[in-house]
């Protein structure tokens, strides 16, 4: 009787697993290196904001000899960061709230009302994600100018809401599709109207997805510069990103205040970083729950 010899491919599953483990280990190393680089960059930025210009260039990696808190005072007053911070909070907060108010009912309708037009509407919102901002700038400026919304915080909120809705509706549609239909049926048996079912039953269940959209919206628009630079012309209406840009331009004529510049960058970056560290887990949970059905 002939004895069969093992084929050469018998060890391929083992090699495949080893390759997967090696790729996973390499990926973990890359992620940790990237995270360490970002942390070190943030620490360096914070330390540089407490130094004078001579220390920034002579000892960039050392602790400041004496904390220069006056850098933040100059950035806050000379760079008009105080008014810009207030404007940014108003614009970003208004954009996030209005986006959720409009996106949540639309996403619920697309995920629950079954018609032959649902696929087209969902595709319509998805296409909005692929439109570059540069394409709509000129016609959008013409329309906003005719409506007297240029150089207005309300007009900037309108622009931000319009650019945020496609992602918000697309994301919440997938999230609300994962919610159990049995709860809606039970509410209907109890005599609840569709609006009451949405408001009292489904909306609390979609809180995780809505918080995720809220945080991503804040992160997206906190440091936005392109639309703000086009639609805001008065310094009293400028946001933090425009205040930082204006402070950088002042340095070209009034001398290089690098300490104040790093302080201004810290003022712009630190609130978003703190928000992400505080609520980052909710972002991951919301995106994970909304990715499966």
PDB file of C-alpha atoms in Angstrom:
ATOM      1  CA  UNK A   1       0.000   0.000   0.000  1.00  0.00           C
ATOM      2  CA  UNK A   2       1.406   3.347  -0.985  1.00  0.00           C
ATOM      3  CA  UNK A   3       2.099   5.865   1.794  1.00  0.00           C
ATOM      4  CA  UNK A   4       0.868   9.347   1.030  1.00  0.00           C
ATOM      5  CA  UNK A   5       3.259  12.182   1.750  1.00  0.00           C
ATOM      6  CA  UNK A   6       2.025  15.475   3.150  1.00  0.00           C
ATOM      7  CA  UNK A   7       1.514  18.123   0.535  1.00  0.00           C
ATOM      8  CA  UNK A   8       3.551  21.294   0.535  1.00  0.00           C
ATOM      9  CA  UNK A   9       0.452  23.348   1.154  1.00  0.00           C
ATOM     10  CA  UNK A  10      -0.281  21.630   4.487  1.00  0.00           C
ATOM     11  CA  UNK A  11       1.668  24.290   6.345  1.00  0.00           C
ATOM     12  CA  UNK A  12       0.010  27.231   4.562  1.00  0.00           C
ATOM     13  CA  UNK A  13      -2.631  27.869   7.294  1.00  0.00           C
ATOM     14  CA  UNK A  14       0.117  28.113   9.899  1.00  0.00           C
ATOM     15  CA  UNK A  15       2.120  30.479   7.735  1.00  0.00           C
ATOM     16  CA  UNK A  16      -1.001  32.516   7.080  1.00  0.00           C
ATOM     17  CA  UNK A  17      -1.678  32.872  10.814  1.00  0.00           C
ATOM     18  CA  UNK A  18       1.928  33.847  11.428  1.00  0.00           C
ATOM     19  CA  UNK A  19       1.700  36.503   8.743  1.00  0.00           C
ATOM     20  CA  UNK A  20      -1.485  37.860  10.267  1.00  0.00           C
ATOM     21  CA  UNK A  21       0.091  37.983  13.717  1.00  0.00           C
ATOM     22  CA  UNK A  22       3.199  39.691  12.321  1.00  0.00           C
ATOM     23  CA  UNK A  23       1.079  42.240  10.451  1.00  0.00           C
ATOM     24  CA  UNK A  24      -0.996  42.863  13.564  1.00  0.00           C
ATOM     25  CA  UNK A  25       2.115  43.359  15.699  1.00  0.00           C
ATOM     26  CA  UNK A  26       3.568  45.750  13.129  1.00  0.00           C
ATOM     27  CA  UNK A  27       0.284  47.653  13.012  1.00  0.00           C
ATOM     28  CA  UNK A  28       0.185  47.974  16.802  1.00  0.00           C
ATOM     29  CA  UNK A  29       3.746  49.311  16.798  1.00  0.00           C
ATOM     30  CA  UNK A  30       2.899  51.866  14.093  1.00  0.00           C
ATOM     31  CA  UNK A  31      -0.222  53.011  15.962  1.00  0.00           C
ATOM     32  CA  UNK A  32       1.685  53.446  19.223  1.00  0.00           C
ATOM     33  CA  UNK A  33       4.474  55.325  17.454  1.00  0.00           C
ATOM     34  CA  UNK A  34       1.934  57.633  15.829  1.00  0.00           C
ATOM     35  CA  UNK A  35       0.199  58.183  19.185  1.00  0.00           C
ATOM     36  CA  UNK A  36       3.532  58.888  20.895  1.00  0.00           C
ATOM     37  CA  UNK A  37       4.457  61.372  18.163  1.00  0.00           C
ATOM     38  CA  UNK A  38       1.187  63.255  18.633  1.00  0.00           C
ATOM     39  CA  UNK A  39       1.545  63.293  22.411  1.00  0.00           C
ATOM     40  CA  UNK A  40       5.118  64.593  22.185  1.00  0.00           C
ATOM     41  CA  UNK A  41       4.008  67.226  19.679  1.00  0.00           C
ATOM     42  CA  UNK A  42       1.284  68.391  22.053  1.00  0.00           C
ATOM     43  CA  UNK A  43       3.688  68.547  24.991  1.00  0.00           C
ATOM     44  CA  UNK A  44       6.233  70.470  22.914  1.00  0.00           C
ATOM     45  CA  UNK A  45       3.510  72.908  21.816  1.00  0.00           C
ATOM     46  CA  UNK A  46       2.393  73.468  25.404  1.00  0.00           C
ATOM     47  CA  UNK A  47       5.959  74.022  26.647  1.00  0.00           C
ATOM     48  CA  UNK A  48       6.752  76.365  23.758  1.00  0.00           C
ATOM     49  CA  UNK A  49       3.728  78.483  24.615  1.00  0.00           C
ATOM     50  CA  UNK A  50       5.329  79.175  28.012  1.00  0.00           C
ATOM     51  CA  UNK A  51       8.707  80.283  26.632  1.00  0.00           C
ATOM     52  CA  UNK A  52      10.039  83.475  25.134  1.00  0.00           C
ATOM     53  CA  UNK A  53      11.361  83.605  21.581  1.00  0.00           C
ATOM     54  CA  UNK A  54      14.991  83.074  22.606  1.00  0.00           C
ATOM     55  CA  UNK A  55      14.203  79.936  24.602  1.00  0.00           C
ATOM     56  CA  UNK A  56      12.087  78.478  21.797  1.00  0.00           C
ATOM     57  CA  UNK A  57      15.056  78.475  19.411  1.00  0.00           C
ATOM     58  CA  UNK A  58      17.947  77.972  21.848  1.00  0.00           C
ATOM     59  CA  UNK A  59      16.410  75.175  23.965  1.00  0.00           C
ATOM     60  CA  UNK A  60      13.347  73.820  22.135  1.00  0.00           C
ATOM     61  CA  UNK A  61      13.306  70.477  24.008  1.00  0.00           C
ATOM     62  CA  UNK A  62      13.884  71.789  27.527  1.00  0.00           C
ATOM     63  CA  UNK A  63      11.493  73.013  30.180  1.00  0.00           C
ATOM     64  CA  UNK A  64      10.988  76.779  30.341  1.00  0.00           C
ATOM     65  CA  UNK A  65      13.188  78.576  32.857  1.00  0.00           C
ATOM     66  CA  UNK A  66      10.216  80.708  33.912  1.00  0.00           C
ATOM     67  CA  UNK A  67       6.671  80.237  32.678  1.00  0.00           C
ATOM     68  CA  UNK A  68       5.736  83.140  30.407  1.00  0.00           C
ATOM     69  CA  UNK A  69       1.990  83.358  31.111  1.00  0.00           C
ATOM     70  CA  UNK A  70       2.042  86.746  29.446  1.00  0.00           C
ATOM     71  CA  UNK A  71       2.119  84.936  26.086  1.00  0.00           C
ATOM     72  CA  UNK A  72      -1.502  83.898  26.636  1.00  0.00           C
ATOM     73  CA  UNK A  73      -2.455  87.402  27.742  1.00  0.00           C
ATOM     74  CA  UNK A  74      -0.980  88.930  24.586  1.00  0.00           C
ATOM     75  CA  UNK A  75      -2.647  86.338  22.371  1.00  0.00           C
ATOM     76  CA  UNK A  76      -5.982  86.864  24.137  1.00  0.00           C
ATOM     77  CA  UNK A  77      -5.930  90.658  23.859  1.00  0.00           C
ATOM     78  CA  UNK A  78      -3.659  91.614  20.951  1.00  0.00           C
ATOM     79  CA  UNK A  79      -4.785  88.718  18.779  1.00  0.00           C
ATOM     80  CA  UNK A  80      -8.485  89.265  19.707  1.00  0.00           C
ATOM     81  CA  UNK A  81      -8.764  85.634  20.779  1.00  0.00           C
ATOM     82  CA  UNK A  82     -11.338  86.509  23.433  1.00  0.00           C
ATOM     83  CA  UNK A  83     -13.993  87.722  20.971  1.00  0.00           C
ATOM     84  CA  UNK A  84     -12.979  85.012  18.503  1.00  0.00           C
ATOM     85  CA  UNK A  85     -13.453  82.301  21.148  1.00  0.00           C
ATOM     86  CA  UNK A  86     -16.962  83.581  21.896  1.00  0.00           C
ATOM     87  CA  UNK A  87     -17.821  83.657  18.182  1.00  0.00           C
ATOM     88  CA  UNK A  88     -16.459  80.144  17.707  1.00  0.00           C
ATOM     89  CA  UNK A  89     -18.508  78.760  20.591  1.00  0.00           C
ATOM     90  CA  UNK A  90     -21.656  80.387  19.199  1.00  0.00           C
ATOM     91  CA  UNK A  91     -21.058  79.165  15.638  1.00  0.00           C
ATOM     92  CA  UNK A  92     -19.921  75.649  16.509  1.00  0.00           C
ATOM     93  CA  UNK A  93     -22.594  75.139  19.167  1.00  0.00           C
ATOM     94  CA  UNK A  94     -25.358  76.447  16.923  1.00  0.00           C
ATOM     95  CA  UNK A  95     -24.154  74.322  14.024  1.00  0.00           C
ATOM     96  CA  UNK A  96     -24.059  71.138  16.114  1.00  0.00           C
ATOM     97  CA  UNK A  97     -27.527  71.657  17.601  1.00  0.00           C
ATOM     98  CA  UNK A  98     -29.241  72.626  14.331  1.00  0.00           C
ATOM     99  CA  UNK A  99     -27.548  69.752  12.488  1.00  0.00           C
ATOM    100  CA  UNK A 100     -28.895  67.236  15.000  1.00  0.00           C
ATOM    101  CA  UNK A 101     -32.380  68.783  14.943  1.00  0.00           C
ATOM    102  CA  UNK A 102     -32.531  68.385  11.148  1.00  0.00           C
ATOM    103  CA  UNK A 103     -30.599  65.138  10.742  1.00  0.00           C
ATOM    104  CA  UNK A 104     -32.274  62.988  13.409  1.00  0.00           C
ATOM    105  CA  UNK A 105     -35.852  63.063  11.964  1.00  0.00           C
ATOM    106  CA  UNK A 106     -34.528  62.641   8.411  1.00  0.00           C
ATOM    107  CA  UNK A 107     -32.413  59.646   9.417  1.00  0.00           C
ATOM    108  CA  UNK A 108     -35.315  58.080  11.307  1.00  0.00           C
ATOM    109  CA  UNK A 109     -37.620  58.451   8.315  1.00  0.00           C
ATOM    110  CA  UNK A 110     -35.053  56.963   5.927  1.00  0.00           C
ATOM    111  CA  UNK A 111     -34.404  54.010   8.230  1.00  0.00           C
ATOM    112  CA  UNK A 112     -38.036  53.189   9.022  1.00  0.00           C
ATOM    113  CA  UNK A 113     -40.339  54.342   6.214  1.00  0.00           C
ATOM    114  CA  UNK A 114     -39.948  51.832   3.381  1.00  0.00           C
ATOM    115  CA  UNK A 115     -40.699  53.280  -0.054  1.00  0.00           C
ATOM    116  CA  UNK A 116     -39.107  53.014  -3.461  1.00  0.00           C
ATOM    117  CA  UNK A 117     -37.629  56.488  -3.011  1.00  0.00           C
ATOM    118  CA  UNK A 118     -35.659  55.721   0.165  1.00  0.00           C
ATOM    119  CA  UNK A 119     -32.655  54.400  -1.711  1.00  0.00           C
ATOM    120  CA  UNK A 120     -32.511  57.521  -3.848  1.00  0.00           C
ATOM    121  CA  UNK A 121     -32.781  59.858  -0.865  1.00  0.00           C
ATOM    122  CA  UNK A 122     -30.066  57.977   1.023  1.00  0.00           C
ATOM    123  CA  UNK A 123     -27.847  58.089  -2.067  1.00  0.00           C
ATOM    124  CA  UNK A 124     -28.549  61.810  -2.373  1.00  0.00           C
ATOM    125  CA  UNK A 125     -27.193  62.436   1.118  1.00  0.00           C
ATOM    126  CA  UNK A 126     -24.266  60.082   0.534  1.00  0.00           C
ATOM    127  CA  UNK A 127     -23.284  61.986  -2.613  1.00  0.00           C
ATOM    128  CA  UNK A 128     -22.983  65.128  -0.523  1.00  0.00           C
ATOM    129  CA  UNK A 129     -20.002  63.547   1.235  1.00  0.00           C
ATOM    130  CA  UNK A 130     -18.006  63.471  -1.999  1.00  0.00           C
ATOM    131  CA  UNK A 131     -18.512  67.078  -3.109  1.00  0.00           C
ATOM    132  CA  UNK A 132     -15.305  69.082  -2.517  1.00  0.00           C
ATOM    133  CA  UNK A 133     -15.696  72.389  -0.752  1.00  0.00           C
ATOM    134  CA  UNK A 134     -13.770  74.168  -3.512  1.00  0.00           C
ATOM    135  CA  UNK A 135     -16.506  73.299  -6.019  1.00  0.00           C
ATOM    136  CA  UNK A 136     -19.309  75.065  -4.135  1.00  0.00           C
ATOM    137  CA  UNK A 137     -17.417  78.091  -2.824  1.00  0.00           C
ATOM    138  CA  UNK A 138     -18.106  80.517  -5.682  1.00  0.00           C
ATOM    139  CA  UNK A 139     -21.828  79.745  -6.254  1.00  0.00           C
ATOM    140  CA  UNK A 140     -22.378  79.543  -2.501  1.00  0.00           C
ATOM    141  CA  UNK A 141     -20.809  82.965  -1.987  1.00  0.00           C
ATOM    142  CA  UNK A 142     -23.033  84.450  -4.722  1.00  0.00           C
ATOM    143  CA  UNK A 143     -26.182  83.007  -3.127  1.00  0.00           C
ATOM    144  CA  UNK A 144     -25.157  84.013   0.398  1.00  0.00           C
ATOM    145  CA  UNK A 145     -24.333  87.542  -0.787  1.00  0.00           C
ATOM    146  CA  UNK A 146     -27.759  87.897  -2.390  1.00  0.00           C
ATOM    147  CA  UNK A 147     -29.343  86.787   0.901  1.00  0.00           C
ATOM    148  CA  UNK A 148     -27.211  89.300   2.857  1.00  0.00           C
ATOM    149  CA  UNK A 149     -25.619  86.488   4.887  1.00  0.00           C
ATOM    150  CA  UNK A 150     -21.984  87.282   4.086  1.00  0.00           C
ATOM    151  CA  UNK A 151     -19.936  88.536   7.067  1.00  0.00           C
ATOM    152  CA  UNK A 152     -22.526  87.136   9.444  1.00  0.00           C
ATOM    153  CA  UNK A 153     -22.212  84.477  12.136  1.00  0.00           C
ATOM    154  CA  UNK A 154     -25.699  83.261  11.249  1.00  0.00           C
ATOM    155  CA  UNK A 155     -24.652  82.889   7.618  1.00  0.00           C
ATOM    156  CA  UNK A 156     -21.596  80.892   8.669  1.00  0.00           C
ATOM    157  CA  UNK A 157     -23.845  78.622  10.739  1.00  0.00           C
ATOM    158  CA  UNK A 158     -26.035  78.074   7.674  1.00  0.00           C
ATOM    159  CA  UNK A 159     -22.996  77.087   5.600  1.00  0.00           C
ATOM    160  CA  UNK A 160     -21.684  74.737   8.288  1.00  0.00           C
ATOM    161  CA  UNK A 161     -25.078  73.072   8.739  1.00  0.00           C
ATOM    162  CA  UNK A 162     -25.418  72.537   4.987  1.00  0.00           C
ATOM    163  CA  UNK A 163     -21.976  70.910   4.792  1.00  0.00           C
ATOM    164  CA  UNK A 164     -22.572  68.795   7.928  1.00  0.00           C
ATOM    165  CA  UNK A 165     -25.985  67.363   7.068  1.00  0.00           C
ATOM    166  CA  UNK A 166     -24.854  64.719   4.517  1.00  0.00           C
ATOM    167  CA  UNK A 167     -22.573  62.920   6.964  1.00  0.00           C
ATOM    168  CA  UNK A 168     -24.957  63.361   9.917  1.00  0.00           C
ATOM    169  CA  UNK A 169     -27.950  61.919   8.032  1.00  0.00           C
ATOM    170  CA  UNK A 170     -25.890  59.116   6.484  1.00  0.00           C
ATOM    171  CA  UNK A 171     -24.385  58.128   9.836  1.00  0.00           C
ATOM    172  CA  UNK A 172     -27.610  58.343  11.852  1.00  0.00           C
ATOM    173  CA  UNK A 173     -29.511  56.395   9.205  1.00  0.00           C
ATOM    174  CA  UNK A 174     -27.174  53.454   9.672  1.00  0.00           C
ATOM    175  CA  UNK A 175     -27.299  53.858  13.443  1.00  0.00           C
ATOM    176  CA  UNK A 176     -31.092  53.988  13.674  1.00  0.00           C
ATOM    177  CA  UNK A 177     -31.365  50.931  11.430  1.00  0.00           C
ATOM    178  CA  UNK A 178     -29.808  48.928  14.279  1.00  0.00           C
ATOM    179  CA  UNK A 179     -32.519  49.921  16.766  1.00  0.00           C
ATOM    180  CA  UNK A 180     -35.164  47.241  17.493  1.00  0.00           C
ATOM    181  CA  UNK A 181     -38.411  47.558  15.571  1.00  0.00           C
ATOM    182  CA  UNK A 182     -40.312  45.709  18.329  1.00  0.00           C
ATOM    183  CA  UNK A 183     -40.255  48.789  20.547  1.00  0.00           C
ATOM    184  CA  UNK A 184     -41.979  50.836  17.861  1.00  0.00           C
ATOM    185  CA  UNK A 185     -44.595  48.142  17.401  1.00  0.00           C
ATOM    186  CA  UNK A 186     -45.227  48.042  21.149  1.00  0.00           C
ATOM    187  CA  UNK A 187     -45.570  51.834  21.231  1.00  0.00           C
ATOM    188  CA  UNK A 188     -48.014  51.718  18.312  1.00  0.00           C
ATOM    189  CA  UNK A 189     -50.112  49.119  20.139  1.00  0.00           C
ATOM    190  CA  UNK A 190     -50.245  51.466  23.116  1.00  0.00           C
ATOM    191  CA  UNK A 191     -51.660  54.179  20.860  1.00  0.00           C
ATOM    192  CA  UNK A 192     -48.529  56.305  20.457  1.00  0.00           C
ATOM    193  CA  UNK A 193     -48.290  58.404  17.311  1.00  0.00           C
ATOM    194  CA  UNK A 194     -45.211  58.140  15.049  1.00  0.00           C
ATOM    195  CA  UNK A 195     -43.959  61.504  16.306  1.00  0.00           C
ATOM    196  CA  UNK A 196     -44.360  60.449  19.952  1.00  0.00           C
ATOM    197  CA  UNK A 197     -42.664  57.138  19.226  1.00  0.00           C
ATOM    198  CA  UNK A 198     -39.736  58.924  17.651  1.00  0.00           C
ATOM    199  CA  UNK A 199     -39.454  61.536  20.400  1.00  0.00           C
ATOM    200  CA  UNK A 200     -39.980  59.383  23.498  1.00  0.00           C
ATOM    201  CA  UNK A 201     -38.826  55.913  22.418  1.00  0.00           C
ATOM    202  CA  UNK A 202     -36.367  55.964  19.531  1.00  0.00           C
ATOM    203  CA  UNK A 203     -34.569  59.244  20.173  1.00  0.00           C
ATOM    204  CA  UNK A 204     -33.330  58.211  23.653  1.00  0.00           C
ATOM    205  CA  UNK A 205     -32.108  54.914  22.191  1.00  0.00           C
ATOM    206  CA  UNK A 206     -30.174  56.800  19.510  1.00  0.00           C
ATOM    207  CA  UNK A 207     -28.412  58.963  22.087  1.00  0.00           C
ATOM    208  CA  UNK A 208     -25.064  57.231  21.478  1.00  0.00           C
ATOM    209  CA  UNK A 209     -25.131  57.974  17.754  1.00  0.00           C
ATOM    210  CA  UNK A 210     -26.297  61.540  18.303  1.00  0.00           C
ATOM    211  CA  UNK A 211     -23.519  62.215  20.804  1.00  0.00           C
ATOM    212  CA  UNK A 212     -21.027  60.841  18.274  1.00  0.00           C
ATOM    213  CA  UNK A 213     -22.327  63.160  15.557  1.00  0.00           C
ATOM    214  CA  UNK A 214     -22.301  66.072  17.998  1.00  0.00           C
ATOM    215  CA  UNK A 215     -18.661  65.539  18.983  1.00  0.00           C
ATOM    216  CA  UNK A 216     -17.470  64.965  15.410  1.00  0.00           C
ATOM    217  CA  UNK A 217     -19.318  68.101  14.342  1.00  0.00           C
ATOM    218  CA  UNK A 218     -17.610  70.172  17.030  1.00  0.00           C
ATOM    219  CA  UNK A 219     -14.186  68.787  16.119  1.00  0.00           C
ATOM    220  CA  UNK A 220     -14.792  69.414  12.414  1.00  0.00           C
ATOM    221  CA  UNK A 221     -15.818  73.063  12.719  1.00  0.00           C
ATOM    222  CA  UNK A 222     -13.812  74.278  15.703  1.00  0.00           C
ATOM    223  CA  UNK A 223     -10.706  74.974  13.637  1.00  0.00           C
ATOM    224  CA  UNK A 224     -12.344  75.327  10.214  1.00  0.00           C
ATOM    225  CA  UNK A 225     -10.651  78.054   8.166  1.00  0.00           C
ATOM    226  CA  UNK A 226     -11.657  77.890   4.489  1.00  0.00           C
ATOM    227  CA  UNK A 227     -15.337  78.863   4.719  1.00  0.00           C
ATOM    228  CA  UNK A 228     -14.691  81.258   7.605  1.00  0.00           C
ATOM    229  CA  UNK A 229     -12.007  83.040   5.577  1.00  0.00           C
ATOM    230  CA  UNK A 230     -14.390  83.476   2.642  1.00  0.00           C
ATOM    231  CA  UNK A 231     -17.611  84.447   4.426  1.00  0.00           C
ATOM    232  CA  UNK A 232     -16.256  86.458   7.392  1.00  0.00           C
ATOM    233  CA  UNK A 233     -14.745  89.855   6.612  1.00  0.00           C
ATOM    234  CA  UNK A 234     -15.090  91.840   9.847  1.00  0.00           C
ATOM    235  CA  UNK A 235     -12.620  91.190  12.660  1.00  0.00           C
ATOM    236  CA  UNK A 236     -15.452  91.362  15.215  1.00  0.00           C
ATOM    237  CA  UNK A 237     -17.030  88.284  13.624  1.00  0.00           C
ATOM    238  CA  UNK A 238     -13.888  86.240  13.127  1.00  0.00           C
ATOM    239  CA  UNK A 239     -13.481  82.772  14.608  1.00  0.00           C
ATOM    240  CA  UNK A 240     -10.444  81.344  16.396  1.00  0.00           C
ATOM    241  CA  UNK A 241      -8.834  80.066  13.221  1.00  0.00           C
ATOM    242  CA  UNK A 242      -9.080  83.525  11.629  1.00  0.00           C
ATOM    243  CA  UNK A 243      -7.782  85.164  14.808  1.00  0.00           C
ATOM    244  CA  UNK A 244      -4.756  82.869  14.714  1.00  0.00           C
ATOM    245  CA  UNK A 245      -4.179  83.690  11.062  1.00  0.00           C
ATOM    246  CA  UNK A 246      -4.470  87.410  11.767  1.00  0.00           C
ATOM    247  CA  UNK A 247      -2.080  87.130  14.711  1.00  0.00           C
ATOM    248  CA  UNK A 248       0.438  85.422  12.439  1.00  0.00           C
ATOM    249  CA  UNK A 249       0.114  88.258   9.931  1.00  0.00           C
ATOM    250  CA  UNK A 250       0.683  90.837  12.684  1.00  0.00           C
ATOM    251  CA  UNK A 251       3.990  89.154  13.479  1.00  0.00           C
ATOM    252  CA  UNK A 252       5.261  90.035  10.019  1.00  0.00           C
ATOM    253  CA  UNK A 253       4.991  93.767  10.805  1.00  0.00           C
ATOM    254  CA  UNK A 254       5.336  94.006  14.607  1.00  0.00           C
ATOM    255  CA  UNK A 255       8.130  91.495  15.210  1.00  0.00           C
ATOM    256  CA  UNK A 256       8.196  87.757  15.738  1.00  0.00           C
ATOM    257  CA  UNK A 257       6.245  86.983  18.911  1.00  0.00           C
ATOM    258  CA  UNK A 258       6.727  83.223  18.760  1.00  0.00           C
ATOM    259  CA  UNK A 259       5.677  82.685  22.348  1.00  0.00           C
ATOM    260  CA  UNK A 260       2.369  84.446  21.737  1.00  0.00           C
ATOM    261  CA  UNK A 261       1.901  82.507  18.507  1.00  0.00           C
ATOM    262  CA  UNK A 262       2.343  79.154  20.248  1.00  0.00           C
ATOM    263  CA  UNK A 263      -0.002  80.335  22.977  1.00  0.00           C
ATOM    264  CA  UNK A 264      -2.602  81.162  20.318  1.00  0.00           C
ATOM    265  CA  UNK A 265      -2.211  77.738  18.727  1.00  0.00           C
ATOM    266  CA  UNK A 266      -2.660  76.163  22.158  1.00  0.00           C
ATOM    267  CA  UNK A 267      -5.845  78.151  22.731  1.00  0.00           C
ATOM    268  CA  UNK A 268      -7.233  76.828  19.437  1.00  0.00           C
ATOM    269  CA  UNK A 269      -6.140  73.197  19.856  1.00  0.00           C
ATOM    270  CA  UNK A 270      -6.545  72.552  23.581  1.00  0.00           C
ATOM    271  CA  UNK A 271     -10.403  72.720  23.838  1.00  0.00           C
ATOM    272  CA  UNK A 272     -10.878  70.224  21.002  1.00  0.00           C
ATOM    273  CA  UNK A 273      -8.223  67.918  22.434  1.00  0.00           C
ATOM    274  CA  UNK A 274      -9.836  68.056  25.872  1.00  0.00           C
ATOM    275  CA  UNK A 275     -13.260  67.325  24.361  1.00  0.00           C
ATOM    276  CA  UNK A 276     -11.918  64.327  22.472  1.00  0.00           C
ATOM    277  CA  UNK A 277     -10.096  62.927  25.513  1.00  0.00           C
ATOM    278  CA  UNK A 278     -13.212  63.363  27.642  1.00  0.00           C
ATOM    279  CA  UNK A 279     -15.731  61.919  25.175  1.00  0.00           C
ATOM    280  CA  UNK A 280     -13.518  59.855  22.847  1.00  0.00           C
ATOM    281  CA  UNK A 281     -14.934  56.575  24.153  1.00  0.00           C
ATOM    282  CA  UNK A 282     -18.445  57.684  23.217  1.00  0.00           C
ATOM    283  CA  UNK A 283     -17.276  58.346  19.645  1.00  0.00           C
ATOM    284  CA  UNK A 284     -15.877  54.832  19.337  1.00  0.00           C
ATOM    285  CA  UNK A 285     -18.965  53.253  20.899  1.00  0.00           C
ATOM    286  CA  UNK A 286     -21.340  55.210  18.659  1.00  0.00           C
ATOM    287  CA  UNK A 287     -19.454  54.373  15.468  1.00  0.00           C
ATOM    288  CA  UNK A 288     -19.181  50.696  16.480  1.00  0.00           C
ATOM    289  CA  UNK A 289     -22.898  50.370  17.218  1.00  0.00           C
ATOM    290  CA  UNK A 290     -23.813  52.126  13.993  1.00  0.00           C
ATOM    291  CA  UNK A 291     -21.597  49.948  11.795  1.00  0.00           C
ATOM    292  CA  UNK A 292     -23.474  46.671  12.305  1.00  0.00           C
ATOM    293  CA  UNK A 293     -27.086  45.715  12.113  1.00  0.00           C
TER     294      UNK A 293
END
